mmCIF file of C-alpha atoms in Angstrom:
data_model
loop_
_atom_site.group_PDB
_atom_site.id
_atom_site.type_symbol
_atom_site.label_atom_id
_atom_site.label_comp_id
_atom_site.label_asym_id
_atom_site.label_seq_id
_atom_site.Cartn_x
_atom_site.Cartn_y
_atom_site.Cartn_z
ATOM 1 C CA MET A 203 161.536 150.507 172.995
ATOM 2 C CA THR A 204 159.720 153.657 174.004
ATOM 3 C CA PRO A 205 158.882 154.449 177.652
ATOM 4 C CA SER A 206 155.194 153.966 176.913
ATOM 5 C CA GLU A 207 155.885 150.548 175.390
ATOM 6 C CA ALA A 208 158.015 149.660 178.404
ATOM 7 C CA SER A 209 155.229 150.692 180.770
ATOM 8 C CA ALA A 210 152.649 148.685 178.824
ATOM 9 C CA GLN A 211 154.795 145.569 179.182
ATOM 10 C CA ALA A 212 155.508 146.327 182.841
ATOM 11 C CA ARG A 213 151.776 146.658 183.456
ATOM 12 C CA ASP A 214 151.195 143.229 181.933
ATOM 13 C CA ILE A 215 153.930 141.712 184.094
ATOM 14 C CA CYS A 216 152.561 143.362 187.225
ATOM 15 C CA GLY A 217 149.154 141.962 186.327
ATOM 16 C CA LEU A 218 150.327 138.361 186.442
ATOM 17 C CA ALA A 219 149.986 138.074 190.237
ATOM 18 C CA PRO A 220 149.524 140.270 193.304
ATOM 19 C CA VAL A 221 153.141 139.734 194.364
ATOM 20 C CA ILE A 222 156.466 139.810 192.535
ATOM 21 C CA PRO A 223 158.993 137.889 194.636
ATOM 22 C CA VAL A 224 162.187 139.868 195.215
ATOM 23 C CA LEU A 225 164.931 137.246 195.289
ATOM 24 C CA VAL A 226 168.490 137.359 196.581
ATOM 25 C CA ILE A 227 170.182 134.134 195.469
ATOM 26 C CA HIS A 228 173.531 133.122 196.948
ATOM 27 C CA ASP A 229 173.580 129.477 195.862
ATOM 28 C CA LEU A 230 173.145 128.821 192.143
ATOM 29 C CA ALA A 231 171.773 125.363 192.923
ATOM 30 C CA HIS A 232 168.727 127.062 194.441
ATOM 31 C CA ALA A 233 167.787 128.991 191.301
ATOM 32 C CA ARG A 234 165.811 126.468 189.292
ATOM 33 C CA PRO A 235 163.932 124.732 192.139
ATOM 34 C CA LEU A 236 163.114 128.130 193.635
ATOM 35 C CA ALA A 237 161.644 129.356 190.363
ATOM 36 C CA GLU A 238 159.695 126.132 189.950
ATOM 37 C CA ALA A 239 158.314 126.411 193.491
ATOM 38 C CA LEU A 240 157.215 130.018 193.075
ATOM 39 C CA VAL A 241 155.628 129.442 189.659
ATOM 40 C CA ALA A 242 153.828 126.365 191.004
ATOM 41 C CA GLY A 243 152.425 128.529 193.795
ATOM 42 C CA GLY A 244 151.021 131.061 191.338
ATOM 43 C CA LEU A 245 153.745 133.724 191.260
ATOM 44 C CA PRO A 246 155.210 133.671 187.731
ATOM 45 C CA ALA A 247 156.919 137.090 187.693
ATOM 46 C CA LEU A 248 160.254 136.841 189.515
ATOM 47 C CA GLU A 249 162.774 139.589 190.282
ATOM 48 C CA VAL A 250 166.334 138.385 190.837
ATOM 49 C CA THR A 251 168.409 141.150 192.393
ATOM 50 C CA LEU A 252 171.920 141.685 191.080
ATOM 51 C CA ARG A 253 173.381 141.663 194.578
ATOM 52 C CA THR A 254 175.260 138.363 194.535
ATOM 53 C CA PRO A 255 178.015 136.874 192.354
ATOM 54 C CA VAL A 256 175.666 134.194 190.970
ATOM 55 C CA ALA A 257 172.713 136.479 190.185
ATOM 56 C CA LEU A 258 173.181 136.551 186.405
ATOM 57 C CA GLU A 259 173.676 132.794 186.226
ATOM 58 C CA ALA A 260 170.578 132.387 188.394
ATOM 59 C CA ILE A 261 168.559 134.478 185.950
ATOM 60 C CA ALA A 262 169.704 132.251 183.099
ATOM 61 C CA GLU A 263 168.710 129.123 185.038
ATOM 62 C CA MET A 264 165.320 130.509 186.068
ATOM 63 C CA ALA A 265 164.548 131.817 182.585
ATOM 64 C CA ALA A 266 164.353 128.188 181.445
ATOM 65 C CA VAL A 267 161.552 127.361 183.894
ATOM 66 C CA GLU A 268 158.241 126.970 182.096
ATOM 67 C CA GLY A 269 155.715 129.619 183.048
ATOM 68 C CA GLY A 270 158.256 131.911 184.648
ATOM 69 C CA VAL A 271 158.804 135.545 183.691
ATOM 70 C CA VAL A 272 162.190 136.413 185.112
ATOM 71 C CA GLY A 273 163.498 139.927 185.558
ATOM 72 C CA ALA A 274 166.611 141.534 186.986
ATOM 73 C CA GLY A 275 166.502 143.889 189.922
ATOM 74 C CA THR A 276 168.955 146.432 191.283
ATOM 75 C CA LEU A 277 169.888 147.618 187.791
ATOM 76 C CA LEU A 278 172.132 150.642 188.320
ATOM 77 C CA THR A 279 174.203 151.080 185.151
ATOM 78 C CA PRO A 280 174.062 150.461 181.407
ATOM 79 C CA ALA A 281 176.415 147.516 181.993
ATOM 80 C CA ASP A 282 173.850 146.004 184.357
ATOM 81 C CA VAL A 283 171.176 146.368 181.681
ATOM 82 C CA ALA A 284 173.337 144.666 179.062
ATOM 83 C CA ALA A 285 174.281 141.826 181.406
ATOM 84 C CA ALA A 286 170.688 141.264 182.512
ATOM 85 C CA LYS A 287 169.455 141.188 178.940
ATOM 86 C CA ALA A 288 172.190 138.742 177.938
ATOM 87 C CA ALA A 289 171.284 136.479 180.850
ATOM 88 C CA GLY A 290 167.701 136.231 179.635
ATOM 89 C CA ALA A 291 165.921 138.775 181.826
ATOM 90 C CA LEU A 292 162.558 139.811 180.379
ATOM 91 C CA PHE A 293 162.246 142.974 182.461
ATOM 92 C CA GLY A 294 164.354 145.209 184.668
ATOM 93 C CA VAL A 295 163.803 146.883 188.015
ATOM 94 C CA SER A 296 165.795 149.741 189.493
ATOM 95 C CA PRO A 297 165.781 151.358 192.955
ATOM 96 C CA GLY A 298 165.762 154.779 191.311
ATOM 97 C CA ALA A 299 166.137 156.109 187.789
ATOM 98 C CA THR A 300 168.643 158.161 185.837
ATOM 99 C CA PRO A 301 168.494 159.268 182.204
ATOM 100 C CA THR A 302 171.592 157.167 181.464
ATOM 101 C CA LEU A 303 170.017 154.010 182.877
ATOM 102 C CA LEU A 304 166.715 154.583 181.095
ATOM 103 C CA ASP A 305 168.480 155.318 177.798
ATOM 104 C CA ALA A 306 170.276 151.979 178.069
ATOM 105 C CA ALA A 307 167.129 150.023 178.894
ATOM 106 C CA GLU A 308 165.177 151.595 176.039
ATOM 107 C CA ALA A 309 168.014 150.904 173.593
ATOM 108 C CA ALA A 310 168.194 147.277 174.778
ATOM 109 C CA ASP A 311 164.417 146.787 174.502
ATOM 110 C CA LEU A 312 164.298 145.845 178.185
ATOM 111 C CA PRO A 313 161.051 147.006 179.794
ATOM 112 C CA MET A 314 161.873 148.817 183.011
ATOM 113 C CA LEU A 315 160.085 149.252 186.301
ATOM 114 C CA PRO A 316 161.947 152.387 187.400
ATOM 115 C CA GLY A 317 162.047 153.375 191.052
ATOM 116 C CA ALA A 318 160.665 156.603 192.487
ATOM 117 C CA ALA A 319 160.309 157.801 196.063
ATOM 118 C CA THR A 320 158.946 161.349 195.751
ATOM 119 C CA SER A 321 156.334 163.198 193.748
ATOM 120 C CA THR A 322 159.074 164.992 191.833
ATOM 121 C CA GLU A 323 160.686 161.691 190.823
ATOM 122 C CA VAL A 324 157.298 160.278 189.833
ATOM 123 C CA MET A 325 156.617 163.383 187.723
ATOM 124 C CA ALA A 326 160.034 163.204 186.034
ATOM 125 C CA LEU A 327 159.418 159.596 185.028
ATOM 126 C CA LEU A 328 155.895 160.403 183.899
ATOM 127 C CA GLU A 329 157.237 163.285 181.799
ATOM 128 C CA ARG A 330 159.494 160.786 180.043
ATOM 129 C CA GLY A 331 156.550 158.432 179.470
ATOM 130 C CA TYR A 332 156.756 155.918 182.330
ATOM 131 C CA THR A 333 153.265 155.370 183.701
ATOM 132 C CA VAL A 334 154.190 152.224 185.661
ATOM 133 C CA GLN A 335 156.792 152.707 188.369
ATOM 134 C CA LYS A 336 158.267 151.115 191.468
ATOM 135 C CA PHE A 337 157.601 152.947 194.756
ATOM 136 C CA PHE A 338 160.762 152.347 196.791
ATOM 137 C CA PRO A 339 161.558 152.045 199.616
ATOM 138 C CA ALA A 340 157.853 151.876 200.327
ATOM 139 C CA GLU A 341 157.636 151.564 204.102
ATOM 140 C CA ALA A 342 160.525 153.938 204.776
ATOM 141 C CA ASN A 343 158.826 156.549 202.588
ATOM 142 C CA GLY A 344 155.561 156.562 204.494
ATOM 143 C CA GLY A 345 154.006 153.316 203.337
ATOM 144 C CA ALA A 346 150.538 152.992 201.883
ATOM 145 C CA PRO A 347 149.330 156.409 203.165
ATOM 146 C CA ALA A 348 152.173 158.119 201.279
ATOM 147 C CA LEU A 349 151.482 156.170 198.107
ATOM 148 C CA LYS A 350 147.797 157.017 198.349
ATOM 149 C CA SER A 351 148.661 160.692 198.720
ATOM 150 C CA ILE A 352 150.943 160.619 195.682
ATOM 151 C CA GLY A 353 148.156 158.995 193.693
ATOM 152 C CA ALA A 354 145.689 161.796 194.334
ATOM 153 C CA PRO A 355 147.377 164.376 192.050
ATOM 154 C CA LEU A 356 149.002 161.743 189.809
ATOM 155 C CA PRO A 357 146.271 159.193 189.074
ATOM 156 C CA GLN A 358 147.774 158.319 185.686
ATOM 157 C CA VAL A 359 150.725 156.545 187.342
ATOM 158 C CA SER A 360 150.482 153.004 188.719
ATOM 159 C CA PHE A 361 152.956 151.423 191.105
ATOM 160 C CA CYS A 362 154.588 148.302 192.432
ATOM 161 C CA PRO A 363 155.549 149.244 196.007
ATOM 162 C CA THR A 364 158.613 147.410 197.299
ATOM 163 C CA GLY A 365 160.703 147.661 200.434
ATOM 164 C CA GLY A 366 159.325 146.568 203.764
ATOM 165 C CA VAL A 367 156.233 144.997 202.200
ATOM 166 C CA SER A 368 155.042 141.860 203.986
ATOM 167 C CA LEU A 369 152.091 139.512 204.058
ATOM 168 C CA ALA A 370 150.671 141.664 206.861
ATOM 169 C CA ASN A 371 150.733 145.011 205.063
ATOM 170 C CA ALA A 372 150.483 143.883 201.429
ATOM 171 C CA PRO A 373 146.642 143.965 201.454
ATOM 172 C CA THR A 374 146.713 147.654 202.419
ATOM 173 C CA TYR A 375 148.908 148.486 199.441
ATOM 174 C CA LEU A 376 146.923 146.255 197.090
ATOM 175 C CA GLY A 377 143.753 148.033 198.165
ATOM 176 C CA LEU A 378 144.999 151.309 196.676
ATOM 177 C CA SER A 379 143.713 152.286 193.251
ATOM 178 C CA ASN A 380 147.235 153.129 192.053
ATOM 179 C CA THR A 381 148.835 149.812 193.073
ATOM 180 C CA LEU A 382 149.118 147.033 190.491
ATOM 181 C CA CYS A 383 151.068 144.557 192.643
ATOM 182 C CA VAL A 384 153.676 144.548 195.388
ATOM 183 C CA GLY A 385 157.239 143.310 195.529
ATOM 184 C CA GLY A 386 158.336 141.276 198.521
ATOM 185 C CA SER A 387 160.915 138.808 199.739
ATOM 186 C CA TRP A 388 158.809 137.046 202.376
ATOM 187 C CA VAL A 389 157.705 134.347 199.920
ATOM 188 C CA ALA A 390 161.257 133.006 199.618
ATOM 189 C CA PRO A 391 162.878 133.154 203.063
ATOM 190 C CA ALA A 392 166.539 132.257 203.240
ATOM 191 C CA ALA A 393 165.919 129.547 205.848
ATOM 192 C CA LEU A 394 163.569 127.640 203.545
ATOM 193 C CA MET A 395 165.947 127.973 200.619
ATOM 194 C CA GLU A 396 168.860 126.697 202.672
ATOM 195 C CA ALA A 397 166.735 123.780 203.864
ATOM 196 C CA GLY A 398 165.593 122.985 200.329
ATOM 197 C CA ASP A 399 161.991 123.261 201.501
ATOM 198 C CA TRP A 400 160.538 124.027 198.087
ATOM 199 C CA ASP A 401 157.079 122.786 199.118
ATOM 200 C CA GLY A 402 157.145 125.352 201.912
ATOM 201 C CA ILE A 403 157.974 128.105 199.443
ATOM 202 C CA THR A 404 155.196 126.939 197.113
ATOM 203 C CA LYS A 405 152.801 127.200 200.058
ATOM 204 C CA LEU A 406 153.921 130.756 200.810
ATOM 205 C CA ALA A 407 153.603 131.645 197.130
ATOM 206 C CA ALA A 408 150.092 130.223 196.944
ATOM 207 C CA GLU A 409 149.078 132.264 199.979
ATOM 208 C CA ALA A 410 150.477 135.419 198.365
ATOM 209 C CA ALA A 411 148.830 134.630 195.022
ATOM 210 C CA GLU A 412 145.434 134.660 196.737
ATOM 211 C CA LEU A 413 145.793 138.208 198.075
ATOM 212 C CA PRO A 414 142.910 140.348 196.818
ATOM 213 C CA ARG A 415 143.533 143.401 194.654
#
């Protein structure tokens, strides 16, 4: 998979909904009902972060949910890429990007949403062929004003800002011409998952799915 092919697929995934839920799953029993709740609410693209022992198993469970497009986040190494692909992930997300990580993703035919925080990082990814990137950590790096400023000299790059994005500030990001969607965890709060309140999560997802862009 070439970087341009990866970016084309990432653009399609980002176009599925205004928000990609960023999910940290500690209890494997939550995986399938969580995916079903989010898809029912209109958020089909799901990022499961590889930050817990059950993350890969959760990806496998969620990949079986009809209508879901499940990806793996926090990919840091070639081993992470291989494990995510084997678990059924359809895309990958990384907090940053290294040539080694990108080589592995391209070889595995796993479309990547590589992270960038500065203009230099954005340019390096663009030079390689990645025109769709993750802006991370968004709020800590200046938020929507910073992303707008980066877009002025680099209009050919589109972003999914993640990190500190909430229902309150998501519309500001989505209003930028270089933002395709946002990534956020507010649609799947831990308290609702622990309570098994899947209807509550569907309601949050539906609210997020209606955000204008």
